[in-house]
CSV table of C-alpha atoms in Angstrom, one decimal:
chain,number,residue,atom,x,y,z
A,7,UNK,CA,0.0,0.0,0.0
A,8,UNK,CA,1.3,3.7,-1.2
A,9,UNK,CA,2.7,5.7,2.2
A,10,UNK,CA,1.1,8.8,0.9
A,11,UNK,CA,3.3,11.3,3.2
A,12,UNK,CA,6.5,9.3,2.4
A,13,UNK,CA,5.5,9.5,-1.1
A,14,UNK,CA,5.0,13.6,-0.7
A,15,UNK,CA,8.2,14.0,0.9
A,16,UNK,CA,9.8,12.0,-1.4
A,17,UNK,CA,8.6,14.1,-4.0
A,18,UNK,CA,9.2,17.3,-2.4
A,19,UNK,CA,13.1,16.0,-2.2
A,20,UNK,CA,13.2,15.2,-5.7
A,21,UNK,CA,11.8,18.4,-6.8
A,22,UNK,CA,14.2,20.5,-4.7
A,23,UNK,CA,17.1,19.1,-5.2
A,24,UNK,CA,18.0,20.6,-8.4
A,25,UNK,CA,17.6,23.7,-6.7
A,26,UNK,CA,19.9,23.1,-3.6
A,27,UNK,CA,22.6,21.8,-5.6
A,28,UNK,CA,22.5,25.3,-7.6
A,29,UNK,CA,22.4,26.9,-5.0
A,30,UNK,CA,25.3,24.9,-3.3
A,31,UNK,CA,27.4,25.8,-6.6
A,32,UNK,CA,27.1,29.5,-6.3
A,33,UNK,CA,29.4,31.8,-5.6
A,34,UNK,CA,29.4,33.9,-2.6
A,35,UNK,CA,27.0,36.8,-3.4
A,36,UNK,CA,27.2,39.7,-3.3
A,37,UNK,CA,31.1,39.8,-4.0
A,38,UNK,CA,30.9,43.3,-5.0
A,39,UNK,CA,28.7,46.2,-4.8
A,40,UNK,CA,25.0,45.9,-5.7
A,41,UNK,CA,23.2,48.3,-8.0
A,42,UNK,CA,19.9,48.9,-7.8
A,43,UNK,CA,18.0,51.5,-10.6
A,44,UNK,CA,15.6,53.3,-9.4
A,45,UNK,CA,13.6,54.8,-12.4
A,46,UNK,CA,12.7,58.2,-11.2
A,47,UNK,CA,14.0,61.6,-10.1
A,48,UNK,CA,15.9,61.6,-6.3
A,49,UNK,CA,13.6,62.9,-3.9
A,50,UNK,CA,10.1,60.9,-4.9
A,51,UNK,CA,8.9,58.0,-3.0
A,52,UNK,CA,10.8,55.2,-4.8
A,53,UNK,CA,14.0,56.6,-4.4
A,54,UNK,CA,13.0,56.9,-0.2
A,55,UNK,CA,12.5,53.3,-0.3
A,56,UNK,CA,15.0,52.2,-2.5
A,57,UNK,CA,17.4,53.8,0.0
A,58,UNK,CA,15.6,52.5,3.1
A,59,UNK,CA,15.7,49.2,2.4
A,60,UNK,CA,19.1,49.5,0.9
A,61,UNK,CA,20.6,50.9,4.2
A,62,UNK,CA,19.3,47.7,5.7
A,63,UNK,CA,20.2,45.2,2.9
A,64,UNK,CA,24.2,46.4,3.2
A,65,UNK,CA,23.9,45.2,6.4
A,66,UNK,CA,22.7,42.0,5.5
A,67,UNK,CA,25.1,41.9,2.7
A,68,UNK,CA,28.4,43.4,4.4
A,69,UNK,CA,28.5,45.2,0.7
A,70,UNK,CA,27.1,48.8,-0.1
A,71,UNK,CA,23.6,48.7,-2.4
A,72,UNK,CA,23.8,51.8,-4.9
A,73,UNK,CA,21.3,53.6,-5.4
A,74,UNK,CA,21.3,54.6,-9.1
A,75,UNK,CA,18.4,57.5,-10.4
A,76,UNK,CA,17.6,57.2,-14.0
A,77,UNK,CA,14.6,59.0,-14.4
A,78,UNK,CA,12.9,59.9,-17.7
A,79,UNK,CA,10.0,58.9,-19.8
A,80,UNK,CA,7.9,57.7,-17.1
A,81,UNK,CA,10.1,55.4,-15.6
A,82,UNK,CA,10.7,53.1,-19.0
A,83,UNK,CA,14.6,54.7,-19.1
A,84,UNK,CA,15.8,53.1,-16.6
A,85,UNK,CA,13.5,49.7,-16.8
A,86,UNK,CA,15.7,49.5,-20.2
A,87,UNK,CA,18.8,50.1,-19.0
A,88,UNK,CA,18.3,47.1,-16.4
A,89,UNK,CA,16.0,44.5,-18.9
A,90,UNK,CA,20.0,44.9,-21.2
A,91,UNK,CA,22.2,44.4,-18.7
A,92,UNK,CA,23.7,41.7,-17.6
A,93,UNK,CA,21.9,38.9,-15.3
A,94,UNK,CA,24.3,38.4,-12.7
A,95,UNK,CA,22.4,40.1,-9.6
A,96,UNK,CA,24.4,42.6,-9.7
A,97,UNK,CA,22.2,45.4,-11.4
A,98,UNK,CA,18.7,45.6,-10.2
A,99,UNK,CA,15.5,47.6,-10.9
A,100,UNK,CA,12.7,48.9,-8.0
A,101,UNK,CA,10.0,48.8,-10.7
A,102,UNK,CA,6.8,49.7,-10.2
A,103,UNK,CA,2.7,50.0,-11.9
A,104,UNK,CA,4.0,52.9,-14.0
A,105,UNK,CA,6.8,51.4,-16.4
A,106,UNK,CA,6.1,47.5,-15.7
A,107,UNK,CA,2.3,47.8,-15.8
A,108,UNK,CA,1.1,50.8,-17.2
A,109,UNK,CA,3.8,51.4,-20.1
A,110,UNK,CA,3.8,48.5,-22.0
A,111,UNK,CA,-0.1,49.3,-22.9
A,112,UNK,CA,0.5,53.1,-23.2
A,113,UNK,CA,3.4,52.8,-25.9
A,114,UNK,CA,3.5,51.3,-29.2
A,115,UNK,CA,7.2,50.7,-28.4
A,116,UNK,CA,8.1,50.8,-24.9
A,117,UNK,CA,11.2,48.9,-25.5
A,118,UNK,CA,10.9,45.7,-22.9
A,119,UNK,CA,8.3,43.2,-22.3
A,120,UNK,CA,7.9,43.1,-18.6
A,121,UNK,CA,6.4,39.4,-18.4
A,122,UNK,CA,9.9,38.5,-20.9
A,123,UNK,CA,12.2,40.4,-20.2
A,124,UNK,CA,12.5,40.8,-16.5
A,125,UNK,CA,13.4,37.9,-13.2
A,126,UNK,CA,11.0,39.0,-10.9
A,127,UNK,CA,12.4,39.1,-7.1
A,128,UNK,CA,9.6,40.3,-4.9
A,129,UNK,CA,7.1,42.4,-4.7
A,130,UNK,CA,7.7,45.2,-2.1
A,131,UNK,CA,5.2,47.5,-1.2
A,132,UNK,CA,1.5,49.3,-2.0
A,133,UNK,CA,0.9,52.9,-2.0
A,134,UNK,CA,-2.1,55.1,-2.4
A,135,UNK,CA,-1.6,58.0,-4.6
A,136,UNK,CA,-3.0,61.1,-3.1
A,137,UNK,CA,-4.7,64.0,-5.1
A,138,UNK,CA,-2.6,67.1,-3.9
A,139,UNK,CA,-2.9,71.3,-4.0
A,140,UNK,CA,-0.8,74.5,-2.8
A,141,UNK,CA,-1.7,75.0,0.7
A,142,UNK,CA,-2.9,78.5,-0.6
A,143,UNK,CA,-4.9,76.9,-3.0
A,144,UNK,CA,-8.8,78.3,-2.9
A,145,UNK,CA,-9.4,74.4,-3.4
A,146,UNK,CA,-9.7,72.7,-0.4
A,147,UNK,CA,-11.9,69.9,-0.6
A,148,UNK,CA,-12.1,67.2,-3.9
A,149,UNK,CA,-15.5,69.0,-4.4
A,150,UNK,CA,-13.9,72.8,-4.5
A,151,UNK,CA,-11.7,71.4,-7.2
A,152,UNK,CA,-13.9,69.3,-9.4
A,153,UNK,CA,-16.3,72.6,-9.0
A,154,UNK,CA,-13.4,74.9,-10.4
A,155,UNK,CA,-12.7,72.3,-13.3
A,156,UNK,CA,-16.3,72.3,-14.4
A,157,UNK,CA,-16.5,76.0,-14.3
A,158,UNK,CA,-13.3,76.2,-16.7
A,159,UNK,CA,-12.7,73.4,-19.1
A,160,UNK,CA,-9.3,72.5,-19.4
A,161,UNK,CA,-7.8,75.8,-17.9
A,162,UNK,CA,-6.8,73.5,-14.4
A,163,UNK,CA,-3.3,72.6,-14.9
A,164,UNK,CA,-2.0,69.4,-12.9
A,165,UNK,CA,1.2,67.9,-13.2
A,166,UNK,CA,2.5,64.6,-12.9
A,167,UNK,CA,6.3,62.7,-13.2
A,168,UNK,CA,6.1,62.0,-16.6
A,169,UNK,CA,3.5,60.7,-19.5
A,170,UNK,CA,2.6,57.2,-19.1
A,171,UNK,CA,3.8,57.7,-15.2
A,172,UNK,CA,1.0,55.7,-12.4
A,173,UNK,CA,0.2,59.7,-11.5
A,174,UNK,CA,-0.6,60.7,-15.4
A,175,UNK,CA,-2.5,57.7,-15.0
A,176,UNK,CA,-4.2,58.0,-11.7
A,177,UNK,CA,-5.4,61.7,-13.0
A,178,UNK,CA,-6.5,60.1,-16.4
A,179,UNK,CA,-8.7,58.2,-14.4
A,180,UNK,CA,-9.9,60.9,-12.0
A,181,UNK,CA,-11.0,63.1,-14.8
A,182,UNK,CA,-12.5,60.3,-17.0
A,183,UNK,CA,-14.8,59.2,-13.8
A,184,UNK,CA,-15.4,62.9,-12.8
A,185,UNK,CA,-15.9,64.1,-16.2
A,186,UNK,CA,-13.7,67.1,-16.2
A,187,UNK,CA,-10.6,68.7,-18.3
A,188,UNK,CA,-8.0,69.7,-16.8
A,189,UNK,CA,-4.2,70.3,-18.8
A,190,UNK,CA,-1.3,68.1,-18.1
A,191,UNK,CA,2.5,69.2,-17.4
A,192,UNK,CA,4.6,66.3,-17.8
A,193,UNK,CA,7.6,66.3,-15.7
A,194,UNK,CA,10.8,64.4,-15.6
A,195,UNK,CA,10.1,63.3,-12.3
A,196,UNK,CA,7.2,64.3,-9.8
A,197,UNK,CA,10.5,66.0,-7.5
A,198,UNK,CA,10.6,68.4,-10.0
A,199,UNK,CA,7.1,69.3,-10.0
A,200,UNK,CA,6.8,70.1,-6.9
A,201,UNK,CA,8.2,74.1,-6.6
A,202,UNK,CA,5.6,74.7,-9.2
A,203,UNK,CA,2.7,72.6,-6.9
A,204,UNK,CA,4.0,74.3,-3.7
A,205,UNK,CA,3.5,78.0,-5.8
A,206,UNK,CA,0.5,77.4,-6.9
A,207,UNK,CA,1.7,77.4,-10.8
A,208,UNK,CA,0.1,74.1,-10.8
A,209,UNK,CA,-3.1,73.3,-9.6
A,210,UNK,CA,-3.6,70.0,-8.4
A,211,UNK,CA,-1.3,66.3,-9.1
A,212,UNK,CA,-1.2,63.0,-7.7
A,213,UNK,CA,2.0,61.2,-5.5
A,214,UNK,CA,2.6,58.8,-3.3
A,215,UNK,CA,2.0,59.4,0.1
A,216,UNK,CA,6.1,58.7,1.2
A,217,UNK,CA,6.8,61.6,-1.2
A,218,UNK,CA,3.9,64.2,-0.4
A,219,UNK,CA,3.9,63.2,3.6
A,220,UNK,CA,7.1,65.7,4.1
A,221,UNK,CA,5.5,68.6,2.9
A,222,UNK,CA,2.0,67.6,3.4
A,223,UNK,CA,3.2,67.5,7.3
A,224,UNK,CA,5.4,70.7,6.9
A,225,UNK,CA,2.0,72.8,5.7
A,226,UNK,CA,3.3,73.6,2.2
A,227,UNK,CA,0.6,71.1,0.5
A,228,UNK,CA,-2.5,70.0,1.0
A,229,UNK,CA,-4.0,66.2,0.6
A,230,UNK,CA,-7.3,66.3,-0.7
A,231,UNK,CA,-8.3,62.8,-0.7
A,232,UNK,CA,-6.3,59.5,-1.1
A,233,UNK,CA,-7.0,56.7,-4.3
A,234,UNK,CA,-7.0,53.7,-2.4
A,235,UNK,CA,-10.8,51.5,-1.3
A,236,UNK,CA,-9.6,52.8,2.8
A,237,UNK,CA,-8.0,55.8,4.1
A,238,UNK,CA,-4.5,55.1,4.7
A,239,UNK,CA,-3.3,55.2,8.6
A,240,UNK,CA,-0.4,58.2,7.9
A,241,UNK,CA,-3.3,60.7,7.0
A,242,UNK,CA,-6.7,59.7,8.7
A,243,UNK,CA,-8.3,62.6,7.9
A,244,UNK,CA,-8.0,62.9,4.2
A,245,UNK,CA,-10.9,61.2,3.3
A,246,UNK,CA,-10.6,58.1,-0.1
A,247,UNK,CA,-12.3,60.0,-3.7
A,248,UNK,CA,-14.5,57.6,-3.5
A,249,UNK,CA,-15.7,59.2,-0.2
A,250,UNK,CA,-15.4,62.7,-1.6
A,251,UNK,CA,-17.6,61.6,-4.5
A,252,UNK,CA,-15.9,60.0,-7.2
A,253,UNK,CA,-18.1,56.5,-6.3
A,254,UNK,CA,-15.8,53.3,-7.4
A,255,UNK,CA,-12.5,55.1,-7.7
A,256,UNK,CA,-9.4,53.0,-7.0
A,257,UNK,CA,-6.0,53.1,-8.0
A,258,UNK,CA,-3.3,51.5,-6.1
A,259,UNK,CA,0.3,52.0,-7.1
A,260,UNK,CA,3.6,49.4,-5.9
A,261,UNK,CA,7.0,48.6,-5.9
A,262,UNK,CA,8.9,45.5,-6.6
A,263,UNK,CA,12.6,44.1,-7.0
A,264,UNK,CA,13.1,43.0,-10.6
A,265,UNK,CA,16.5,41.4,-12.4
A,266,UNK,CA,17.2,40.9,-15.9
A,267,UNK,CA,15.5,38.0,-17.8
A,268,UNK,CA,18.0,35.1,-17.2
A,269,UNK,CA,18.9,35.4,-13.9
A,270,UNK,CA,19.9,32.1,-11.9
A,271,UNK,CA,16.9,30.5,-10.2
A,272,UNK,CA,18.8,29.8,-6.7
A,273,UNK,CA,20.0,33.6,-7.1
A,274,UNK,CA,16.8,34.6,-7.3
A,275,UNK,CA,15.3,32.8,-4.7
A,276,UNK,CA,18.6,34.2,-2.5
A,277,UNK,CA,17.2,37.6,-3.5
A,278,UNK,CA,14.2,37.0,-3.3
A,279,UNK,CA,14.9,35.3,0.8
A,280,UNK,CA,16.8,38.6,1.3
A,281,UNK,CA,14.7,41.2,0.5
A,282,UNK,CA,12.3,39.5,2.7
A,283,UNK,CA,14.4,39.4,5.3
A,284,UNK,CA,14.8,43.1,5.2
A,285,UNK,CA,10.8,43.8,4.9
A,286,UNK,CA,9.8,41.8,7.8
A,287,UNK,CA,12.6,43.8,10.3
A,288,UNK,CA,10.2,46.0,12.5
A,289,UNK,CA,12.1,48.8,12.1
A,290,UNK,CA,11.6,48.4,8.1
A,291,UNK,CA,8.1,47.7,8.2
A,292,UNK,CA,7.3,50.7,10.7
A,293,UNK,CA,8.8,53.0,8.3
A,294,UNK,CA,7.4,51.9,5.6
A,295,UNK,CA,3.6,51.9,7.5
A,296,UNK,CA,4.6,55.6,8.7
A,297,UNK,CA,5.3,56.6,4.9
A,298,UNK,CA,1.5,54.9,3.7
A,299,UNK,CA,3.1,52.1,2.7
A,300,UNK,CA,1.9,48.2,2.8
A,301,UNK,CA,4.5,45.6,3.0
A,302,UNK,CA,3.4,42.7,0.5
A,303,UNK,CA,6.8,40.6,0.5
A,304,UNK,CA,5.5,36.9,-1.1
A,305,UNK,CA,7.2,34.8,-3.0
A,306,UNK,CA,8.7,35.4,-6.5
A,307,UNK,CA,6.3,33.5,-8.2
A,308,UNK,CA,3.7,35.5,-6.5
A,309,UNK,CA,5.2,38.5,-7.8
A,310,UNK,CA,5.5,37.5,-11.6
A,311,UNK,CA,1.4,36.4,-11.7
A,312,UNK,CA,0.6,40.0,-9.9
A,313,UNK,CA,2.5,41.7,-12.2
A,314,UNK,CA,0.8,39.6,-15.9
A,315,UNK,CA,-2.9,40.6,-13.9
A,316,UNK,CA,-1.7,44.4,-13.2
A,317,UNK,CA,-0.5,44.3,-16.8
A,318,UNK,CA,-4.0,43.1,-18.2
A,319,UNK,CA,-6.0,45.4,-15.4
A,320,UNK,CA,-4.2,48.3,-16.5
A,321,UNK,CA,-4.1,47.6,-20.5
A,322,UNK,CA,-8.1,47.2,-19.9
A,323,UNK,CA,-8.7,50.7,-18.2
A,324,UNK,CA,-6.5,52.5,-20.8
A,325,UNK,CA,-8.7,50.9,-23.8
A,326,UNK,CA,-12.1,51.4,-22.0
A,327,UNK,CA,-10.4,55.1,-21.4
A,328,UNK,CA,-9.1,55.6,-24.6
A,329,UNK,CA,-6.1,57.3,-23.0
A,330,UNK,CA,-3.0,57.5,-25.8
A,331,UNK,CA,0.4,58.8,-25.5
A,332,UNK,CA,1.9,59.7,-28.7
């Protein structure tokens, strides 16, 4: 008669072995400095958390983690620089729903497919994007703006880190379901739009919360509600925009760890045990929940089938938008 569990555990050993014996054959790692692109302008919210679990990670490591900003284009620069280098774990990319979701749908030639041409690691974090003013704006509530926006088509301005960027598309969205105009002022970068946010030269954008908390908190900018199904813990009082009247809107953006295509399996699954370790330190994770950040962390697996369905989600709501980037 068939010893199911010895059976199962016999399987399970033959399964992993290949695995463990790769893994046995690797070299040390890292041997050397580790680079990881971050595809936006310093300042913004991946480039805080790139740099906050980097600090951590060089621990782990005993070898710095570079933090390398190549902004541009809505974040598909620096996604191609990593997707041609070299798959050795020694160059990796903090992508995100902008340039691995979003761009790949917005572009007829985005110049990487990001279910080919990337090794997922891990999936990092969630973010709401909050909708954002001048704290001398005359706009202080969702309704004050979309009010002002209906009263003069298309003379709102709102800015945004780039076209094809998870904030172009997070106000795509906005004015689609609210039925306004407004014009959009691409930047390279949402750091850069911000001294024309803070002067009121623009009237309105979208950011993550770990970018917009500093000078939300400092009283320079004002959060008028939050894209996410809940209000997010680091500012209760803002309400969701689906509260403020926008029924059904949500938008989450993320971060995630992503290698070249090629990419050892044990060294990925080393990375991927890494990072991990790093996200689940309560220091890490209460920085990251002070910033309106949720720590996802699963496997790599896990990461690669979220990141084909975020792909189709957001390649569905640009079509049924019929939002185009030239």
């Amino acid at each position: 008669m068939l010893d199911r569990r010895r059976f199962m555990t016999s399987t399970s050993l033959l399964l992993t072995a290949p695995l463990l014996h790769a893994q046995a054959s690797l070299p040390a790692f890292p041997g050397k400095p580790v680079t990881m692109v971050v595809p936006f302008a310093a300042g913004q919210s991946g480039d805080i958390l790139a740099r906050l679990i980097g600090e951590s990670l060089a621990r782990l490591w005993g070898q710095p983690l570079i933090v390398d900003n190549k902004g541009g284009a809505g974040g598909t620069l620096g996604s191609i620089a990593v997707a041609r280098a070299t798959p050795d774990g020694y160059t990796l990319l903090l992508g995100s729903s902008g340039p691995t979701a979003i761009a790949p749908s917005l572009y007829k030639k985005v110049g990487y497919d990001p279910n080919k041409d990337f090794t997922p690691i891990v999936n990092v974090a969630g973010v709401p994007q909050v909708l954002l003013v001048s704290a001398g704006s005359p706009h202080r509530s969702v309704q004050d703006l979309l009010n002002a926006a209906r009263a003069q088509p298309g003379k709102l301005s709102y800015g945004s880190g780039g076209k094809g960027s998870t904030a172009h598309l997070t106000m795509e969205l906005f004015k689609s379901m609210a039925g306004i105009e407004m014009e959009h002022v691409p930047y390279k970068g949402a750091g850069p739009a911000y001294p024309d946010l803070v002067a009121g030269r623009l009237d309105a954008m979208f950011d993550t919360t770990p970018a917009a908390l500093p000078l939300i908190r400092a009283g320079q900018i004002r959060a008028l509600g939050v894209s996410t199904e809940q209000r997010t813990p680091s500012l209760p009082d803002v309400p969701t925009l689906a509260q403020a009247g926008i029924k059904g809107f949500e938008l989450v953006a993320w971060w995630g760890i992503l290698a070249p295509a090629g990419l050892n399996p044990a060294l990925q699954q080393r990375l991927n045990q890494d990072f991990r370790k790093v996200l689940a330190l309560e220091e890490v994770k209460r920085r990251l929940e002070d910033l309106g950040m949720v720590v996802l962390a699963g496997s790599s697996d896990d990461f690669r089938q979220f990141i084909r369905s975020e792909h189709e989600k957001f390649a569905a709501l640009i079509r049924n938008n019929n939002i185009v980037v030239e």
